[in-house]
Amino acid sequence: MTEHPRDITATSPRYDVAVVGAGPAGLAAAVTAAEAGCRVVLVDAGQQPGGQYWRHPDETAPRGDESLGHHDWSTFAGLRTRLHGLVRRQRITYLPRRQVWFVQRPSTGDEPPAHTLHLTTAYAGADGGDDGPDAVTGDAVILCPGGYDRQLPIPGWDLPGVMAAGGVQALLKGHRTVAGRRAIVAGTGPFLLPVATGLAQAGADVVAVCEAGSITGWSRDPLAAAAVPGKGREALEYATALIRHRIPYRQRTAITAIRGTDTVQSVELSRLDREGRIRKQAGTVDVDLVALGWGFTPSLELVTATGAATRKDIDDSLVAVVDEEQRATVPGIYVAGEATGVGGAVLAVAEGELAGLITARDQRAAVSQESVRALQKRITRHRRFAAAMHTAHPVPRHWHDWLHPETTVCRCEEVSYQQVCGARDDLGAGDARTVKLMARPGMGWCQGRVCGFASAKLAAAREGRALTADDLRPTAKQPFAAPISLEQLAEGPQHE
Amino acid sequence: MADTADVVIIGAGALGAACAYFATEQGLRVHIVERGEVAGGTTSACEGNLLVSDKEAGHELDLALYSNQVWRRDLAPHNHLWEFENKGGLIVAATESGAQNLAELARRQRDAGIDVTDVAADEVHAYEPHLTKNLTAAAHYPQDCQVQPMLMAAQLIRIARERGARIWTRTEVTDLHRDGDSVTGVVTSRGTIHADHVINAAGTWAGDIAQLAGVHVPILPRRGFVLITEPLPRTVFHKVYSGDYVASTTSSDEGLQTSTVIEGTRAGTILIGSSRERVGFDATVSLPALRQIAAKALILYPVLAKTKIMRNYHGFRPYCADHLPVIGHDPRAPGMWHAAGHEGAGIGLSVGSAKLLVQQLTGREPDLDLTPFAPERFDLVEAS
Amino acid sequence: MSPAQQHGTPDAATTEPERFEVVFDGRPLPAIAGQSVGSVLTDAGIRSWRTTRTQLRPRGLFCGIGVCYECLITVDGEPNQRACLVPARPGMALSSTVLGNGPFDTAGETDD
């Protein structure tokens, strides 16, 4: 690194702790570190705190009860109140509507090893005319980037009216917008339930929830479920809501084709065997909204940009390797929330809080060892529950049997299943990176964030082997973590 | 692993693929050994240029003009497979002295056999409507072409396989099989292959392979970055670059050098380069290098100011001190052949280099004298 | 008492968010302060506002949270903005895109 000493120190304000993300983990991390005495900067792409999980209507233009559709809203409200207080007392610098586009690693010999986060606005005009810093430097950086719905290509999934379950939920929670009148929710995992009940409560006709797995799987590790009683209560509430709204919950069932011309008109359902093969057709249903989710994909590009080690988690997600104090393998980098393993908001808050305490302690603040241990215990309990959940809701092993040669795999570059297979079979591409560079899945606007998981799975499946972390890494490696204009890139110092 | 072949090619990049194509065309039994994936090295991190415009009179230009013919004649039936595009190049100048230098360069190139048209300042926009209006002159090079380099390598290997070649990916060459000074095969992580000829097409890593044969082939990495924009409707039609690019390709400076090279692709993205630095295999993204590239690109295309850059990539050009590749038989290690060290021109020069090498290997007189590219030439320089 | 009220956020019952119009391809659409462009279009029953480059397929909201870039739209002349993120503002001009917008739409004005 000696060749490239930091070029921006003069204009980049330096903080004890820089936190990225104002969702459950990031909020907890920022307020915890600040209350322990650290000077904190909190960078977030959202307009207001909450992240995807606690998304709520614009606080400056309230739309009725903002907690509508939320669990543990009081946790958020508490964190938000603390955040506001700390911002008022200038203990936290809060920078919303900003994305990190580049992580600059510390110079050799820099002690502590401070990383500089280069920032861009999340959309044109998002800075509201105020000139925030173009970069911030943190002696410690806590990455809490969260995640997004994991997707699998299905014939017809690129029709308008087909949305990620999380996107349907975001419209409901953030805008009170119901994305369709007659909806079906499909995929796998417990997150399908709040989406279905949310739609029904907002007045949509939800024709079914299709779960590719089976909830009997939950009972495989009863101790894990018992360890987190709150989760059981939550599941029970959703089950009650499904019954109240007469929403059928169809297990081992999947949408295997979506039909329509310019918008979705119907879906074909299939019953699956344990391995995810189609056992028999289960009819066609007319709908105008399809909400799909197959678990979550953590956002790993910032973790990867720091050079920190990653691994494949139990749910086949690429996640950051962290120790029992949320430390990544690179000095100065901490990770909390979904990026260490998908596990939900309660776990994310605990990890964020722990990361906040540890960074404060590393900077010689007095921190109660008891609090640290209590958090670690809570994290272990929730991790175990998350593992049980992932085991019960795997991505169906043979999902690619549902694809047709012409099925779109990469929505951005319109790469078909046939083209992906051709890169392997005709051109000898033996891994996901080579398939990507030859057939272009993952080379478009989203840079593989949507199809990257599926492409990795397909590459491994064509090789007849299990998915590995190396299959997932090419998508997580984004030399620019967000698009940046040529003009903005040109603005900074060009010499060392 | 099958254990005998006429030819073992080390490396499945552009050079290795082209060698496999021409060797199998001659009926040779070929095995390709690649430690990574097909086209996974420098071939996967370049623009796929087939240029004559960036060259001055000399041996490299002779090879470029020869290669240009190979692309257009020998490979004509296949060119659609790798998005071959005869887009033409446009060198532009923004100052009066730049215009003068460009006119002189064009005159020298014309004398050397390059097809080049002088373009007056007020005619430039007929070629490139979105270029800055602050230009003093340009030169148009109708022979310049572009291909998608990974597809080119992968398709050439596919054709070679149809002719019986075998490829071993994720297979590392750990040693060479020797008989005295002679090279008689390769030892790999999957076993040994005996062969009459071993072609070192290991690109930036070719020096290490040469060392296994006990010979010195000084190829060094020269890092380059490229920026890639969001997909746009066609905005840049030629390969457009500034006059100083020619100087930087022929410079041996170790420090960061950037010069503007801009071109559109079939996929709608625009590739913006380029930088050259000798920093070993350092893969750290250099923000100053990227900023310089961006700032210079904006001078030629102010219209791209708000265009989003989606990603960047870097590659390591295989660089020799005299800026000439290493092609042909190595008399210091009989049986050992090299096809490497083409720096930033490897895609364009690959097919010409490979065809000439195979001519020599099959006992024919090469269409172009390979002496200037002789692998032992560095020993002579260093001894003198 | 709702948790929101407990924690002292603005009292929803007494505050009516501002209502205004945005213009989509010349057509006025009702909007409420705080709504994203994507939400306004969805409420108006509009599901797609661009076509893909190669197959000219319709595209609209997909991920809904800024990840997929499927919902790109031109906002007040600025191409390729994410409809799911950009907040609607009074009088905002939205235009659908066929084949993707190029920077040359304004070439004459920006290049001196």
PDB file of C-alpha atoms in Angstrom, chain B residues 44-236:
ATOM      1  CA  SER B  44     -10.169 -11.548 -19.145  1.00  0.00           C
ATOM      2  CA  ALA B  45      -8.981  -8.072 -18.184  1.00  0.00           C
ATOM      3  CA  CYS B  46      -8.383  -6.249 -21.437  1.00  0.00           C
ATOM      4  CA  GLU B  47     -10.334  -4.496 -24.149  1.00  0.00           C
ATOM      5  CA  GLY B  48      -9.744  -6.826 -27.073  1.00  0.00           C
ATOM      6  CA  ASN B  49      -7.978  -4.372 -29.316  1.00  0.00           C
ATOM      7  CA  LEU B  50      -6.737  -5.231 -32.779  1.00  0.00           C
ATOM      8  CA  LEU B  51      -4.820  -2.037 -33.435  1.00  0.00           C
ATOM      9  CA  VAL B  52      -2.377  -0.773 -35.964  1.00  0.00           C
ATOM     10  CA  SER B  53      -2.922   2.892 -35.137  1.00  0.00           C
ATOM     11  CA  ASP B  54      -0.939   2.869 -31.881  1.00  0.00           C
ATOM     12  CA  LYS B  55       2.214   1.597 -33.502  1.00  0.00           C
ATOM     13  CA  GLU B  56       5.175   3.275 -35.130  1.00  0.00           C
ATOM     14  CA  ALA B  57       7.192   1.736 -37.952  1.00  0.00           C
ATOM     15  CA  GLY B  58       9.107  -1.296 -36.720  1.00  0.00           C
ATOM     16  CA  HIS B  59       8.883  -4.987 -35.933  1.00  0.00           C
ATOM     17  CA  GLU B  60       5.752  -4.719 -33.804  1.00  0.00           C
ATOM     18  CA  LEU B  61       3.933  -2.895 -36.582  1.00  0.00           C
ATOM     19  CA  ASP B  62       5.016  -5.543 -39.087  1.00  0.00           C
ATOM     20  CA  LEU B  63       3.536  -8.180 -36.788  1.00  0.00           C
ATOM     21  CA  ALA B  64       0.364  -6.105 -36.273  1.00  0.00           C
ATOM     22  CA  LEU B  65      -0.184  -5.696 -40.006  1.00  0.00           C
ATOM     23  CA  TYR B  66       0.446  -9.408 -40.519  1.00  0.00           C
ATOM     24  CA  SER B  67      -1.987 -10.265 -37.709  1.00  0.00           C
ATOM     25  CA  ASN B  68      -4.555  -7.930 -39.188  1.00  0.00           C
ATOM     26  CA  GLN B  69      -4.495 -10.045 -42.343  1.00  0.00           C
ATOM     27  CA  VAL B  70      -4.784 -13.265 -40.342  1.00  0.00           C
ATOM     28  CA  TRP B  71      -7.881 -11.921 -38.581  1.00  0.00           C
ATOM     29  CA  ARG B  72      -9.468 -10.805 -41.811  1.00  0.00           C
ATOM     30  CA  ARG B  73      -8.569 -13.809 -44.001  1.00  0.00           C
ATOM     31  CA  ASP B  74      -7.796 -16.951 -41.989  1.00  0.00           C
ATOM     32  CA  LEU B  75     -10.380 -16.281 -39.307  1.00  0.00           C
ATOM     33  CA  ALA B  76     -13.067 -14.644 -41.428  1.00  0.00           C
ATOM     34  CA  PRO B  77     -15.475 -17.604 -41.094  1.00  0.00           C
ATOM     35  CA  HIS B  78     -15.316 -17.405 -37.286  1.00  0.00           C
ATOM     36  CA  ASN B  79     -15.158 -13.687 -36.586  1.00  0.00           C
ATOM     37  CA  HIS B  80     -18.848 -13.455 -35.656  1.00  0.00           C
ATOM     38  CA  LEU B  81     -18.184 -15.825 -32.751  1.00  0.00           C
ATOM     39  CA  TRP B  82     -16.178 -13.215 -30.858  1.00  0.00           C
ATOM     40  CA  GLU B  83     -18.005 -10.040 -31.841  1.00  0.00           C
ATOM     41  CA  PHE B  84     -15.306  -8.998 -34.324  1.00  0.00           C
ATOM     42  CA  GLU B  85     -15.973  -5.398 -35.221  1.00  0.00           C
ATOM     43  CA  ASN B  86     -14.039  -3.386 -37.776  1.00  0.00           C
ATOM     44  CA  LYS B  87     -14.842  -0.177 -35.953  1.00  0.00           C
ATOM     45  CA  GLY B  88     -11.793   1.852 -36.945  1.00  0.00           C
ATOM     46  CA  GLY B  89      -9.674   4.007 -34.699  1.00  0.00           C
ATOM     47  CA  LEU B  90      -9.614   7.739 -34.253  1.00  0.00           C
ATOM     48  CA  ILE B  91      -6.667   9.544 -32.686  1.00  0.00           C
ATOM     49  CA  VAL B  92      -7.462  13.103 -31.679  1.00  0.00           C
ATOM     50  CA  ALA B  93      -5.382  16.122 -30.755  1.00  0.00           C
ATOM     51  CA  ALA B  94      -6.505  19.079 -28.671  1.00  0.00           C
ATOM     52  CA  THR B  95      -3.635  21.531 -29.166  1.00  0.00           C
ATOM     53  CA  GLU B  96      -1.845  23.043 -32.136  1.00  0.00           C
ATOM     54  CA  SER B  97       1.384  21.236 -31.281  1.00  0.00           C
ATOM     55  CA  GLY B  98      -0.627  18.048 -30.761  1.00  0.00           C
ATOM     56  CA  ALA B  99      -2.100  18.458 -34.229  1.00  0.00           C
ATOM     57  CA  GLN B 100       1.362  18.854 -35.679  1.00  0.00           C
ATOM     58  CA  ASN B 101       2.686  15.765 -33.870  1.00  0.00           C
ATOM     59  CA  LEU B 102      -0.329  13.772 -35.019  1.00  0.00           C
ATOM     60  CA  ALA B 103       0.166  14.809 -38.646  1.00  0.00           C
ATOM     61  CA  GLU B 104       3.790  13.716 -38.453  1.00  0.00           C
ATOM     62  CA  LEU B 105       2.884  10.408 -36.801  1.00  0.00           C
ATOM     63  CA  ALA B 106       0.292   9.757 -39.504  1.00  0.00           C
ATOM     64  CA  ARG B 107       2.820  10.510 -42.234  1.00  0.00           C
ATOM     65  CA  ARG B 108       5.355   8.070 -40.756  1.00  0.00           C
ATOM     66  CA  GLN B 109       2.659   5.415 -40.318  1.00  0.00           C
ATOM     67  CA  ARG B 110       1.436   5.896 -43.880  1.00  0.00           C
ATOM     68  CA  ASP B 111       4.967   5.366 -45.101  1.00  0.00           C
ATOM     69  CA  ALA B 112       5.094   2.169 -43.054  1.00  0.00           C
ATOM     70  CA  GLY B 113       1.986   0.787 -44.729  1.00  0.00           C
ATOM     71  CA  ILE B 114      -0.805   1.823 -42.350  1.00  0.00           C
ATOM     72  CA  ASP B 115      -4.041   3.013 -43.877  1.00  0.00           C
ATOM     73  CA  VAL B 116      -4.607   6.430 -42.262  1.00  0.00           C
ATOM     74  CA  THR B 117      -6.724   9.442 -43.178  1.00  0.00           C
ATOM     75  CA  ASP B 118      -6.059  12.932 -41.831  1.00  0.00           C
ATOM     76  CA  VAL B 119      -9.219  14.426 -40.370  1.00  0.00           C
ATOM     77  CA  ALA B 120      -9.568  18.190 -40.060  1.00  0.00           C
ATOM     78  CA  ALA B 121     -10.957  19.691 -36.858  1.00  0.00           C
ATOM     79  CA  ASP B 122     -14.274  20.546 -38.482  1.00  0.00           C
ATOM     80  CA  GLU B 123     -14.680  16.997 -39.838  1.00  0.00           C
ATOM     81  CA  VAL B 124     -14.123  15.131 -36.571  1.00  0.00           C
ATOM     82  CA  HIS B 125     -17.783  15.155 -35.593  1.00  0.00           C
ATOM     83  CA  ALA B 126     -18.781  13.336 -38.724  1.00  0.00           C
ATOM     84  CA  TYR B 127     -16.841  10.413 -37.205  1.00  0.00           C
ATOM     85  CA  GLU B 128     -17.702  10.962 -33.536  1.00  0.00           C
ATOM     86  CA  PRO B 129     -20.636  13.319 -33.004  1.00  0.00           C
ATOM     87  CA  HIS B 130     -20.287  13.471 -29.217  1.00  0.00           C
ATOM     88  CA  LEU B 131     -16.597  14.334 -28.964  1.00  0.00           C
ATOM     89  CA  THR B 132     -15.634  17.669 -27.477  1.00  0.00           C
ATOM     90  CA  LYS B 133     -15.612  20.501 -29.955  1.00  0.00           C
ATOM     91  CA  ASN B 134     -12.235  21.670 -28.659  1.00  0.00           C
ATOM     92  CA  LEU B 135     -10.122  19.585 -31.005  1.00  0.00           C
ATOM     93  CA  THR B 136      -7.475  20.697 -33.426  1.00  0.00           C
ATOM     94  CA  ALA B 137      -7.101  17.573 -35.580  1.00  0.00           C
ATOM     95  CA  ALA B 138      -7.694  13.853 -35.805  1.00  0.00           C
ATOM     96  CA  ALA B 139      -6.549  10.850 -37.789  1.00  0.00           C
ATOM     97  CA  HIS B 140      -8.760   7.948 -38.828  1.00  0.00           C
ATOM     98  CA  TYR B 141      -7.471   4.356 -38.983  1.00  0.00           C
ATOM     99  CA  PRO B 142      -9.928   2.084 -40.829  1.00  0.00           C
ATOM    100  CA  GLN B 143      -7.888  -1.072 -40.090  1.00  0.00           C
ATOM    101  CA  ASP B 144      -8.402  -0.936 -36.293  1.00  0.00           C
ATOM    102  CA  CYS B 145     -10.758  -3.607 -34.988  1.00  0.00           C
ATOM    103  CA  GLN B 146     -12.082  -4.994 -31.724  1.00  0.00           C
ATOM    104  CA  VAL B 147     -13.086  -8.437 -30.482  1.00  0.00           C
ATOM    105  CA  GLN B 148     -14.518  -9.790 -27.224  1.00  0.00           C
ATOM    106  CA  PRO B 149     -11.253 -11.335 -26.011  1.00  0.00           C
ATOM    107  CA  MET B 150     -12.624 -14.066 -23.738  1.00  0.00           C
ATOM    108  CA  LEU B 151     -15.001 -15.298 -26.394  1.00  0.00           C
ATOM    109  CA  MET B 152     -12.170 -15.252 -28.905  1.00  0.00           C
ATOM    110  CA  ALA B 153      -9.968 -17.441 -26.701  1.00  0.00           C
ATOM    111  CA  ALA B 154     -12.790 -19.765 -25.664  1.00  0.00           C
ATOM    112  CA  GLN B 155     -14.074 -20.207 -29.207  1.00  0.00           C
ATOM    113  CA  LEU B 156     -10.608 -20.880 -30.658  1.00  0.00           C
ATOM    114  CA  ILE B 157     -10.147 -23.532 -27.979  1.00  0.00           C
ATOM    115  CA  ARG B 158     -13.587 -24.958 -28.762  1.00  0.00           C
ATOM    116  CA  ILE B 159     -12.595 -25.293 -32.431  1.00  0.00           C
ATOM    117  CA  ALA B 160      -9.240 -26.819 -31.451  1.00  0.00           C
ATOM    118  CA  ARG B 161     -11.085 -29.319 -29.262  1.00  0.00           C
ATOM    119  CA  GLU B 162     -13.300 -30.253 -32.186  1.00  0.00           C
ATOM    120  CA  ARG B 163     -10.070 -31.060 -34.008  1.00  0.00           C
ATOM    121  CA  GLY B 164      -8.955 -33.289 -31.180  1.00  0.00           C
ATOM    122  CA  ALA B 165      -7.177 -30.962 -28.764  1.00  0.00           C
ATOM    123  CA  ARG B 166      -7.575 -31.651 -25.043  1.00  0.00           C
ATOM    124  CA  ILE B 167      -7.665 -29.025 -22.346  1.00  0.00           C
ATOM    125  CA  TRP B 168      -6.816 -29.408 -18.686  1.00  0.00           C
ATOM    126  CA  THR B 169      -8.014 -26.474 -16.630  1.00  0.00           C
ATOM    127  CA  ARG B 170      -7.230 -25.993 -12.935  1.00  0.00           C
ATOM    128  CA  THR B 171      -4.041 -27.893 -13.678  1.00  0.00           C
ATOM    129  CA  GLU B 172      -0.748 -26.319 -12.745  1.00  0.00           C
ATOM    130  CA  VAL B 173       2.538 -26.972 -14.477  1.00  0.00           C
ATOM    131  CA  THR B 174       4.895 -27.730 -11.617  1.00  0.00           C
ATOM    132  CA  ASP B 175       7.937 -28.694 -13.686  1.00  0.00           C
ATOM    133  CA  LEU B 176       9.118 -29.441 -17.192  1.00  0.00           C
ATOM    134  CA  HIS B 177      10.180 -32.861 -18.321  1.00  0.00           C
ATOM    135  CA  ARG B 178      13.796 -32.518 -19.471  1.00  0.00           C
ATOM    136  CA  ASP B 179      16.316 -34.523 -21.412  1.00  0.00           C
ATOM    137  CA  GLY B 180      19.561 -32.655 -20.920  1.00  0.00           C
ATOM    138  CA  ASP B 181      18.784 -29.104 -22.014  1.00  0.00           C
ATOM    139  CA  SER B 182      15.865 -30.285 -24.120  1.00  0.00           C
ATOM    140  CA  VAL B 183      12.296 -29.943 -22.977  1.00  0.00           C
ATOM    141  CA  THR B 184      10.287 -33.123 -23.571  1.00  0.00           C
ATOM    142  CA  GLY B 185       7.088 -32.570 -21.691  1.00  0.00           C
ATOM    143  CA  VAL B 186       5.377 -31.022 -18.692  1.00  0.00           C
ATOM    144  CA  VAL B 187       4.869 -32.228 -15.170  1.00  0.00           C
ATOM    145  CA  THR B 188       1.525 -31.054 -13.841  1.00  0.00           C
ATOM    146  CA  SER B 189      -0.511 -31.286 -10.681  1.00  0.00           C
ATOM    147  CA  ARG B 190      -2.425 -34.072 -12.476  1.00  0.00           C
ATOM    148  CA  GLY B 191       0.468 -35.991 -13.964  1.00  0.00           C
ATOM    149  CA  THR B 192       3.062 -35.833 -16.728  1.00  0.00           C
ATOM    150  CA  ILE B 193       2.499 -35.238 -20.444  1.00  0.00           C
ATOM    151  CA  HIS B 194       5.327 -36.093 -22.800  1.00  0.00           C
ATOM    152  CA  ALA B 195       5.505 -33.972 -25.913  1.00  0.00           C
ATOM    153  CA  ASP B 196       7.825 -33.088 -28.767  1.00  0.00           C
ATOM    154  CA  HIS B 197       7.137 -29.412 -28.249  1.00  0.00           C
ATOM    155  CA  VAL B 198       6.085 -27.308 -25.279  1.00  0.00           C
ATOM    156  CA  ILE B 199       4.712 -23.830 -25.977  1.00  0.00           C
ATOM    157  CA  ASN B 200       4.985 -21.348 -23.153  1.00  0.00           C
ATOM    158  CA  ALA B 201       1.906 -19.122 -23.529  1.00  0.00           C
ATOM    159  CA  ALA B 202       1.671 -18.232 -19.849  1.00  0.00           C
ATOM    160  CA  GLY B 203       1.413 -14.502 -20.467  1.00  0.00           C
ATOM    161  CA  THR B 204       2.567 -12.358 -17.579  1.00  0.00           C
ATOM    162  CA  TRP B 205       3.690 -15.512 -15.796  1.00  0.00           C
ATOM    163  CA  ALA B 206       5.709 -16.832 -18.762  1.00  0.00           C
ATOM    164  CA  GLY B 207       9.003 -15.862 -17.118  1.00  0.00           C
ATOM    165  CA  ASP B 208       8.362 -18.428 -14.376  1.00  0.00           C
ATOM    166  CA  ILE B 209       7.713 -21.188 -16.912  1.00  0.00           C
ATOM    167  CA  ALA B 210      10.867 -20.234 -18.804  1.00  0.00           C
ATOM    168  CA  GLN B 211      12.777 -20.557 -15.568  1.00  0.00           C
ATOM    169  CA  LEU B 212      11.620 -24.183 -15.277  1.00  0.00           C
ATOM    170  CA  ALA B 213      13.426 -24.734 -18.575  1.00  0.00           C
ATOM    171  CA  GLY B 214      16.489 -23.006 -17.191  1.00  0.00           C
ATOM    172  CA  VAL B 215      16.191 -20.056 -19.539  1.00  0.00           C
ATOM    173  CA  HIS B 216      15.778 -16.361 -18.891  1.00  0.00           C
ATOM    174  CA  VAL B 217      12.760 -14.642 -20.463  1.00  0.00           C
ATOM    175  CA  PRO B 218      12.300 -11.306 -18.683  1.00  0.00           C
ATOM    176  CA  ILE B 219       8.556 -10.630 -18.799  1.00  0.00           C
ATOM    177  CA  LEU B 220       7.226  -8.253 -16.149  1.00  0.00           C
ATOM    178  CA  PRO B 221       3.696  -7.188 -15.198  1.00  0.00           C
ATOM    179  CA  ARG B 222       2.581  -3.680 -16.103  1.00  0.00           C
ATOM    180  CA  ARG B 223      -0.717  -2.927 -14.404  1.00  0.00           C
ATOM    181  CA  GLY B 224      -3.579  -1.178 -16.158  1.00  0.00           C
ATOM    182  CA  PHE B 225      -7.032  -0.058 -15.052  1.00  0.00           C
ATOM    183  CA  VAL B 226     -10.161   0.317 -17.166  1.00  0.00           C
ATOM    184  CA  LEU B 227     -13.448   1.967 -16.165  1.00  0.00           C
ATOM    185  CA  ILE B 228     -16.786   0.611 -17.401  1.00  0.00           C
ATOM    186  CA  THR B 229     -19.893   2.739 -17.716  1.00  0.00           C
ATOM    187  CA  GLU B 230     -23.554   1.966 -17.407  1.00  0.00           C
ATOM    188  CA  PRO B 231     -25.010   0.580 -20.653  1.00  0.00           C
ATOM    189  CA  LEU B 232     -25.909   3.385 -23.062  1.00  0.00           C
ATOM    190  CA  PRO B 233     -27.221   3.572 -26.594  1.00  0.00           C
ATOM    191  CA  ARG B 234     -24.250   3.779 -28.939  1.00  0.00           C
ATOM    192  CA  THR B 235     -22.374   6.970 -28.051  1.00  0.00           C
ATOM    193  CA  VAL B 236     -18.797   6.185 -29.060  1.00  0.00           C
TER     194      VAL B 236
END
